PDB file of C-alpha atoms in Angstrom:
ATOM      1  CA  UNK A   1     100.701  71.908  73.431  1.00 48.00           C
ATOM      2  CA  UNK A   2      96.996  70.983  73.414  1.00 53.00           C
ATOM      3  CA  UNK A   3      94.071  73.354  73.052  1.00 47.00           C
ATOM      4  CA  UNK A   4      93.333  72.861  76.766  1.00 57.00           C
ATOM      5  CA  UNK A   5      96.913  73.933  77.607  1.00 61.00           C
ATOM      6  CA  UNK A   6      96.453  77.129  75.579  1.00 61.00           C
ATOM      7  CA  UNK A   7      93.326  77.948  77.547  1.00 83.00           C
ATOM      8  CA  UNK A   8      95.123  77.805  80.910  1.00 96.00           C
ATOM      9  CA  UNK A   9      95.613  81.371  82.225  1.00 97.00           C
ATOM     10  CA  UNK A  10      99.209  82.613  82.107  1.00 98.00           C
ATOM     11  CA  UNK A  11     100.263  83.634  85.627  1.00 98.00           C
ATOM     12  CA  UNK A  12     103.450  85.636  86.061  1.00 98.00           C
ATOM     13  CA  UNK A  13     105.556  84.963  89.175  1.00 98.00           C
ATOM     14  CA  UNK A  14     108.191  87.494  90.187  1.00 98.00           C
ATOM     15  CA  UNK A  15     111.536  85.915  90.941  1.00 96.00           C
ATOM     16  CA  UNK A  16     114.853  86.377  92.667  1.00 92.00           C
ATOM     17  CA  UNK A  17     118.308  87.182  91.380  1.00 89.00           C
ATOM     18  CA  UNK A  18     120.766  85.450  93.658  1.00 91.00           C
ATOM     19  CA  UNK A  19     123.841  83.236  93.749  1.00 93.00           C
ATOM     20  CA  UNK A  20     122.943  79.603  93.161  1.00 94.00           C
ATOM     21  CA  UNK A  21     124.722  76.277  92.777  1.00 95.00           C
ATOM     22  CA  UNK A  22     123.883  73.350  90.483  1.00 92.00           C
ATOM     23  CA  UNK A  23     125.969  70.560  89.015  1.00 95.00           C
ATOM     24  CA  UNK A  24     129.510  72.012  88.773  1.00 96.00           C
ATOM     25  CA  UNK A  25     128.251  75.610  88.570  1.00 95.00           C
ATOM     26  CA  UNK A  26     127.984  78.360  91.151  1.00 95.00           C
ATOM     27  CA  UNK A  27     126.867  81.642  89.654  1.00 96.00           C
ATOM     28  CA  UNK A  28     124.251  84.368  89.569  1.00 94.00           C
ATOM     29  CA  UNK A  29     120.812  83.034  88.670  1.00 93.00           C
ATOM     30  CA  UNK A  30     117.179  84.024  88.290  1.00 93.00           C
ATOM     31  CA  UNK A  31     115.087  81.659  90.395  1.00 94.00           C
ATOM     32  CA  UNK A  32     111.960  81.125  92.430  1.00 96.00           C
ATOM     33  CA  UNK A  33     110.972  78.368  94.880  1.00 96.00           C
ATOM     34  CA  UNK A  34     109.353  75.480  93.040  1.00 97.00           C
ATOM     35  CA  UNK A  35     106.402  75.645  95.427  1.00 98.00           C
ATOM     36  CA  UNK A  36     105.093  78.750  93.608  1.00 98.00           C
ATOM     37  CA  UNK A  37     105.326  77.029  90.241  1.00 98.00           C
ATOM     38  CA  UNK A  38     103.623  73.894  91.544  1.00 98.00           C
ATOM     39  CA  UNK A  39     100.811  75.892  93.189  1.00 98.00           C
ATOM     40  CA  UNK A  40     100.005  77.765  89.973  1.00 98.00           C
ATOM     41  CA  UNK A  41     100.076  74.572  87.885  1.00 98.00           C
ATOM     42  CA  UNK A  42      97.898  72.630  90.315  1.00 98.00           C
ATOM     43  CA  UNK A  43      95.469  75.568  90.490  1.00 98.00           C
ATOM     44  CA  UNK A  44      94.982  75.392  86.723  1.00 98.00           C
ATOM     45  CA  UNK A  45      97.352  78.073  85.471  1.00 98.00           C
ATOM     46  CA  UNK A  46     100.557  78.158  83.458  1.00 98.00           C
ATOM     47  CA  UNK A  47     103.413  79.831  85.391  1.00 98.00           C
ATOM     48  CA  UNK A  48     105.695  82.383  83.727  1.00 98.00           C
ATOM     49  CA  UNK A  49     108.797  83.475  85.689  1.00 97.00           C
ATOM     50  CA  UNK A  50     109.508  87.207  85.738  1.00 97.00           C
ATOM     51  CA  UNK A  51     113.106  87.934  86.830  1.00 96.00           C
ATOM     52  CA  UNK A  52     114.145  91.551  87.493  1.00 95.00           C
ATOM     53  CA  UNK A  53     114.993  93.437  84.305  1.00 94.00           C
ATOM     54  CA  UNK A  54     115.329  97.070  83.174  1.00 91.00           C
ATOM     55  CA  UNK A  55     111.917  97.373  81.484  1.00 91.00           C
ATOM     56  CA  UNK A  56     109.235  95.647  79.471  1.00 92.00           C
ATOM     57  CA  UNK A  57     106.469  95.452  82.081  1.00 94.00           C
ATOM     58  CA  UNK A  58     103.839  96.728  79.612  1.00 94.00           C
ATOM     59  CA  UNK A  59     104.821  94.213  76.960  1.00 93.00           C
ATOM     60  CA  UNK A  60     104.910  91.294  79.392  1.00 93.00           C
ATOM     61  CA  UNK A  61     101.583  92.076  80.979  1.00 96.00           C
ATOM     62  CA  UNK A  62     100.006  92.195  77.527  1.00 95.00           C
ATOM     63  CA  UNK A  63     100.493  88.421  77.520  1.00 96.00           C
ATOM     64  CA  UNK A  64      99.631  87.617  81.161  1.00 98.00           C
ATOM     65  CA  UNK A  65      96.314  86.905  82.867  1.00 98.00           C
ATOM     66  CA  UNK A  66      97.466  87.306  86.474  1.00 98.00           C
ATOM     67  CA  UNK A  67     100.457  88.240  88.616  1.00 98.00           C
ATOM     68  CA  UNK A  68     101.982  86.724  91.766  1.00 98.00           C
ATOM     69  CA  UNK A  69     104.328  89.003  93.706  1.00 98.00           C
ATOM     70  CA  UNK A  70     106.438  86.375  95.436  1.00 98.00           C
ATOM     71  CA  UNK A  71     108.022  86.546  98.878  1.00 97.00           C
ATOM     72  CA  UNK A  72     111.631  87.535  99.353  1.00 96.00           C
ATOM     73  CA  UNK A  73     113.948  90.122 100.909  1.00 96.00           C
ATOM     74  CA  UNK A  74     112.914  93.278 102.738  1.00 97.00           C
ATOM     75  CA  UNK A  75     111.564  96.178 100.694  1.00 98.00           C
ATOM     76  CA  UNK A  76     113.987  99.122 100.686  1.00 98.00           C
ATOM     77  CA  UNK A  77     112.798 101.513 103.465  1.00 98.00           C
ATOM     78  CA  UNK A  78     113.692 104.463 101.210  1.00 98.00           C
ATOM     79  CA  UNK A  79     110.613 103.536  99.160  1.00 98.00           C
ATOM     80  CA  UNK A  80     108.450 104.590 102.102  1.00 98.00           C
ATOM     81  CA  UNK A  81     110.689 107.489 103.177  1.00 98.00           C
ATOM     82  CA  UNK A  82     112.141 105.745 106.245  1.00 98.00           C
ATOM     83  CA  UNK A  83     115.648 105.192 107.522  1.00 98.00           C
ATOM     84  CA  UNK A  84     116.709 101.562 107.595  1.00 97.00           C
ATOM     85  CA  UNK A  85     116.454  99.741 110.923  1.00 96.00           C
ATOM     86  CA  UNK A  86     119.712  97.900 111.743  1.00 96.00           C
ATOM     87  CA  UNK A  87     117.760  94.627 111.463  1.00 95.00           C
ATOM     88  CA  UNK A  88     116.412  95.396 107.973  1.00 96.00           C
ATOM     89  CA  UNK A  89     118.119  93.470 105.188  1.00 96.00           C
ATOM     90  CA  UNK A  90     120.179  95.155 102.459  1.00 96.00           C
ATOM     91  CA  UNK A  91     118.173  96.723  99.618  1.00 96.00           C
ATOM     92  CA  UNK A  92     117.515  94.892  96.356  1.00 95.00           C
ATOM     93  CA  UNK A  93     117.008  97.876  94.077  1.00 96.00           C
ATOM     94  CA  UNK A  94     116.587  95.928  90.842  1.00 95.00           C
ATOM     95  CA  UNK A  95     113.848  93.720  92.244  1.00 97.00           C
ATOM     96  CA  UNK A  96     112.058  96.576  94.023  1.00 98.00           C
ATOM     97  CA  UNK A  97     112.017  98.684  90.864  1.00 97.00           C
ATOM     98  CA  UNK A  98     110.955  95.827  88.586  1.00 97.00           C
ATOM     99  CA  UNK A  99     108.133  94.647  90.813  1.00 98.00           C
ATOM    100  CA  UNK A 100     106.943  98.228  91.292  1.00 98.00           C
ATOM    101  CA  UNK A 101     106.603  98.597  87.510  1.00 97.00           C
ATOM    102  CA  UNK A 102     104.780  95.282  87.210  1.00 98.00           C
ATOM    103  CA  UNK A 103     102.431  96.085  90.062  1.00 98.00           C
ATOM    104  CA  UNK A 104     101.470  99.557  88.869  1.00 97.00           C
ATOM    105  CA  UNK A 105     100.881  98.291  85.341  1.00 97.00           C
ATOM    106  CA  UNK A 106      98.796  95.364  86.587  1.00 98.00           C
ATOM    107  CA  UNK A 107      96.642  97.583  88.809  1.00 98.00           C
ATOM    108  CA  UNK A 108      96.122 100.094  86.007  1.00 97.00           C
ATOM    109  CA  UNK A 109      94.880  97.264  83.782  1.00 97.00           C
ATOM    110  CA  UNK A 110      92.802  95.636  86.542  1.00 97.00           C
ATOM    111  CA  UNK A 111      94.868  92.473  86.102  1.00 98.00           C
ATOM    112  CA  UNK A 112      94.450  89.987  88.986  1.00 98.00           C
ATOM    113  CA  UNK A 113      97.259  90.280  91.561  1.00 98.00           C
ATOM    114  CA  UNK A 114      98.211  88.100  94.532  1.00 98.00           C
ATOM    115  CA  UNK A 115     100.945  89.443  96.832  1.00 98.00           C
ATOM    116  CA  UNK A 116     102.694  86.900  99.062  1.00 98.00           C
ATOM    117  CA  UNK A 117     104.589  88.062 102.193  1.00 97.00           C
ATOM    118  CA  UNK A 118     107.020  90.622 100.718  1.00 98.00           C
ATOM    119  CA  UNK A 119     104.518  90.935  97.858  1.00 98.00           C
ATOM    120  CA  UNK A 120     101.806  92.146 100.225  1.00 98.00           C
ATOM    121  CA  UNK A 121     104.233  94.566 101.838  1.00 98.00           C
ATOM    122  CA  UNK A 122     105.233  95.930  98.432  1.00 98.00           C
ATOM    123  CA  UNK A 123     101.560  96.395  97.523  1.00 98.00           C
ATOM    124  CA  UNK A 124     101.123  98.481 100.670  1.00 98.00           C
ATOM    125  CA  UNK A 125     104.283 100.529 100.115  1.00 98.00           C
ATOM    126  CA  UNK A 126     103.590 101.253  96.451  1.00 98.00           C
ATOM    127  CA  UNK A 127     100.178 102.633  97.379  1.00 98.00           C
ATOM    128  CA  UNK A 128     101.728 105.016  99.910  1.00 98.00           C
ATOM    129  CA  UNK A 129     101.791 102.877 103.050  1.00 98.00           C
ATOM    130  CA  UNK A 130     104.624 102.112 105.450  1.00 98.00           C
ATOM    131  CA  UNK A 131     106.072  99.053 107.185  1.00 98.00           C
ATOM    132  CA  UNK A 132     107.059  98.088 110.696  1.00 97.00           C
ATOM    133  CA  UNK A 133     110.671  97.126 110.100  1.00 97.00           C
ATOM    134  CA  UNK A 134     110.989  94.576 112.895  1.00 94.00           C
ATOM    135  CA  UNK A 135     108.413  92.655 114.902  1.00 92.00           C
ATOM    136  CA  UNK A 136     109.069  91.301 118.404  1.00 85.00           C
ATOM    137  CA  UNK A 137     111.373  88.313 118.158  1.00 72.00           C
ATOM    138  CA  UNK A 138     109.753  84.896 118.108  1.00 67.00           C
ATOM    139  CA  UNK A 139     106.269  85.848 116.918  1.00 78.00           C
ATOM    140  CA  UNK A 140     106.332  85.303 113.164  1.00 88.00           C
ATOM    141  CA  UNK A 141     109.898  84.168 112.484  1.00 86.00           C
ATOM    142  CA  UNK A 142     111.744  82.091 115.056  1.00 83.00           C
ATOM    143  CA  UNK A 143     114.631  80.247 113.411  1.00 85.00           C
ATOM    144  CA  UNK A 144     116.018  80.403 109.865  1.00 86.00           C
ATOM    145  CA  UNK A 145     114.122  78.474 107.176  1.00 83.00           C
ATOM    146  CA  UNK A 146     111.331  77.291 109.470  1.00 88.00           C
ATOM    147  CA  UNK A 147     107.756  78.558 109.097  1.00 92.00           C
ATOM    148  CA  UNK A 148     105.624  79.554 112.073  1.00 90.00           C
ATOM    149  CA  UNK A 149     102.134  78.047 112.014  1.00 92.00           C
ATOM    150  CA  UNK A 150      99.306  80.065 113.489  1.00 92.00           C
ATOM    151  CA  UNK A 151      95.667  80.941 112.906  1.00 96.00           C
ATOM    152  CA  UNK A 152      94.439  84.207 111.433  1.00 97.00           C
ATOM    153  CA  UNK A 153      91.006  85.792 111.634  1.00 98.00           C
ATOM    154  CA  UNK A 154      89.525  86.938 108.311  1.00 98.00           C
ATOM    155  CA  UNK A 155      87.236  89.976 108.025  1.00 98.00           C
ATOM    156  CA  UNK A 156      83.655  89.047 107.130  1.00 98.00           C
ATOM    157  CA  UNK A 157      82.470  90.334 103.763  1.00 97.00           C
ATOM    158  CA  UNK A 158      85.974  90.577 102.311  1.00 98.00           C
ATOM    159  CA  UNK A 159      87.131  88.882  99.118  1.00 97.00           C
ATOM    160  CA  UNK A 160      89.575  86.920 101.276  1.00 98.00           C
ATOM    161  CA  UNK A 161      86.687  85.639 103.417  1.00 98.00           C
ATOM    162  CA  UNK A 162      84.909  84.526 100.238  1.00 97.00           C
ATOM    163  CA  UNK A 163      87.975  82.393  99.472  1.00 98.00           C
ATOM    164  CA  UNK A 164      89.042  81.137 102.909  1.00 98.00           C
ATOM    165  CA  UNK A 165      86.110  81.610 105.274  1.00 98.00           C
ATOM    166  CA  UNK A 166      86.297  83.266 108.730  1.00 98.00           C
ATOM    167  CA  UNK A 167      89.628  81.746 109.846  1.00 98.00           C
ATOM    168  CA  UNK A 168      92.649  80.016 108.356  1.00 97.00           C
ATOM    169  CA  UNK A 169      95.716  78.231 109.685  1.00 96.00           C
ATOM    170  CA  UNK A 170      98.740  79.636 107.869  1.00 96.00           C
ATOM    171  CA  UNK A 171     102.538  79.402 107.604  1.00 95.00           C
ATOM    172  CA  UNK A 172     104.450  82.618 108.268  1.00 96.00           C
ATOM    173  CA  UNK A 173     108.069  83.608 107.890  1.00 93.00           C
ATOM    174  CA  UNK A 174     108.573  87.374 108.229  1.00 95.00           C
ATOM    175  CA  UNK A 175     110.036  89.908 110.606  1.00 95.00           C
ATOM    176  CA  UNK A 176     108.339  92.980 109.101  1.00 96.00           C
ATOM    177  CA  UNK A 177     104.673  93.897 108.742  1.00 97.00           C
ATOM    178  CA  UNK A 178     102.251  96.503 107.431  1.00 98.00           C
ATOM    179  CA  UNK A 179     102.085  99.695 109.484  1.00 98.00           C
ATOM    180  CA  UNK A 180     100.227 102.632 107.869  1.00 98.00           C
ATOM    181  CA  UNK A 181      97.848 101.479 105.146  1.00 98.00           C
ATOM    182  CA  UNK A 182      98.315 102.497 101.535  1.00 98.00           C
ATOM    183  CA  UNK A 183      95.575 104.343  99.645  1.00 98.00           C
ATOM    184  CA  UNK A 184      92.477 102.274  98.915  1.00 98.00           C
ATOM    185  CA  UNK A 185      93.648  99.210 100.841  1.00 98.00           C
ATOM    186  CA  UNK A 186      91.526  97.410 103.391  1.00 98.00           C
ATOM    187  CA  UNK A 187      92.726  95.072 106.135  1.00 98.00           C
ATOM    188  CA  UNK A 188      91.161  91.645 105.619  1.00 98.00           C
ATOM    189  CA  UNK A 189      92.983  89.444 108.148  1.00 98.00           C
ATOM    190  CA  UNK A 190      94.937  89.699 111.395  1.00 98.00           C
ATOM    191  CA  UNK A 191      96.777  87.294 113.651  1.00 96.00           C
ATOM    192  CA  UNK A 192      96.043  87.043 117.375  1.00 94.00           C
ATOM    193  CA  UNK A 193      98.716  89.636 118.200  1.00 93.00           C
ATOM    194  CA  UNK A 194      97.114  92.180 115.862  1.00 95.00           C
ATOM    195  CA  UNK A 195      99.624  91.876 113.012  1.00 96.00           C
ATOM    196  CA  UNK A 196      98.063  92.614 109.625  1.00 98.00           C
ATOM    197  CA  UNK A 197      97.900  89.314 107.720  1.00 98.00           C
ATOM    198  CA  UNK A 198      95.735  90.227 104.737  1.00 98.00           C
ATOM    199  CA  UNK A 199      94.977  93.218 102.503  1.00 98.00           C
ATOM    200  CA  UNK A 200      92.838  93.865  99.465  1.00 98.00           C
ATOM    201  CA  UNK A 201      92.394  96.835  97.169  1.00 98.00           C
ATOM    202  CA  UNK A 202      88.889  98.239  97.011  1.00 94.00           C
ATOM    203  CA  UNK A 203      87.354  98.539  93.567  1.00 94.00           C
ATOM    204  CA  UNK A 204      89.798  96.145  91.918  1.00 96.00           C
ATOM    205  CA  UNK A 205      88.690  92.869  90.339  1.00 95.00           C
ATOM    206  CA  UNK A 206      91.238  90.813  92.306  1.00 98.00           C
ATOM    207  CA  UNK A 207      94.077  92.501  94.214  1.00 98.00           C
ATOM    208  CA  UNK A 208      94.858  90.576  97.397  1.00 98.00           C
ATOM    209  CA  UNK A 209      97.877  90.372  99.644  1.00 98.00           C
ATOM    210  CA  UNK A 210      98.610  87.853 102.388  1.00 98.00           C
ATOM    211  CA  UNK A 211     101.457  87.986 104.867  1.00 97.00           C
ATOM    212  CA  UNK A 212     101.788  84.209 104.989  1.00 98.00           C
ATOM    213  CA  UNK A 213     103.060  81.680 102.418  1.00 97.00           C
ATOM    214  CA  UNK A 214     100.112  79.836 100.857  1.00 98.00           C
ATOM    215  CA  UNK A 215     102.388  78.251  98.258  1.00 98.00           C
ATOM    216  CA  UNK A 216     103.919  76.035 100.969  1.00 97.00           C
ATOM    217  CA  UNK A 217     100.656  74.158 101.590  1.00 95.00           C
ATOM    218  CA  UNK A 218      99.912  71.833  98.660  1.00 95.00           C
ATOM    219  CA  UNK A 219      96.681  70.720 100.349  1.00 95.00           C
ATOM    220  CA  UNK A 220      95.141  74.209 100.243  1.00 96.00           C
ATOM    221  CA  UNK A 221      95.243  75.823  96.815  1.00 98.00           C
ATOM    222  CA  UNK A 222      92.250  78.110  97.341  1.00 98.00           C
ATOM    223  CA  UNK A 223      94.096  81.426  96.963  1.00 98.00           C
ATOM    224  CA  UNK A 224      95.864  80.300  93.805  1.00 98.00           C
ATOM    225  CA  UNK A 225      92.653  78.818  92.435  1.00 98.00           C
ATOM    226  CA  UNK A 226      90.888  82.130  93.058  1.00 98.00           C
ATOM    227  CA  UNK A 227      93.677  84.005  91.258  1.00 98.00           C
ATOM    228  CA  UNK A 228      93.578  81.632  88.289  1.00 98.00           C
ATOM    229  CA  UNK A 229      89.773  81.858  88.143  1.00 97.00           C
ATOM    230  CA  UNK A 230      89.986  85.661  88.088  1.00 97.00           C
ATOM    231  CA  UNK A 231      92.608  85.422  85.356  1.00 97.00           C
ATOM    232  CA  UNK A 232      90.392  83.138  83.305  1.00 93.00           C
ATOM    233  CA  UNK A 233      88.287  86.109  82.228  1.00 81.00           C
ATOM    234  CA  UNK A 234      91.329  87.808  80.687  1.00 73.00           C
ATOM    235  CA  UNK A 235      92.612  84.690  78.925  1.00 61.00           C
ATOM    236  CA  UNK A 236      89.784  84.380  76.396  1.00 53.00           C
ATOM    237  CA  UNK A 237      91.621  86.569  73.850  1.00 49.00           C
ATOM    238  CA  UNK A 238      94.155  83.741  73.445  1.00 47.00           C
ATOM    239  CA  UNK A 239      91.662  80.911  73.075  1.00 52.00           C
ATOM    240  CA  UNK A 240      92.097  79.106  69.748  1.00 45.00           C
ATOM    241  CA  UNK A 241      89.338  79.315  67.195  1.00 40.00           C
ATOM    242  CA  UNK A 242      87.013  76.304  67.204  1.00 42.00           C
TER     243      UNK A 242
END
């Protein structure tokens, strides 16, 4: 590892626990889409995968300069005191609990956070907000494993507008959305049908959530570059002596 490598901010990426197949094996695995890893690397950071585990959020975040809450399955409606809609996916208690610990610790420390899709929804829920458990069919998720491309309007004066400008064309894949806002959150982007597409936490150095999947567009790294740049200020304690 070179000195330049050691200066790259360490960016944690939350990950899945799911059944996976490789070579002759088919077993439980901790994994994350490679697009997240590639986006962090190309934006100038060093990715660190954070699979669900019983504890250790404080210790891990001691070493990290930023956090990506990755997309994934529906947040358990019990976390926002709601009954599950029949179309809501089964709960993933281990991941919900683990990411909640990471998020609260990161916010307490003013560590830069980027929530992607489920990650934005979790940010809203953990700050006391609620979710719409199912959007009208065909608006933001049409067929399995195919993103919906549409344009979002970004609120002027927001941190998101500083990064992306007044509009952005994005790739969505979700059937749930933010309903009641969590404490301290501000809406920073909406789609044409009014769906909340962006959030940020007032008074925090960098705490953004987007409903779309920026990691799927290798030609637009601006959100990941902004996260890595924010994390750069917390990485100086690991810089090697001259």
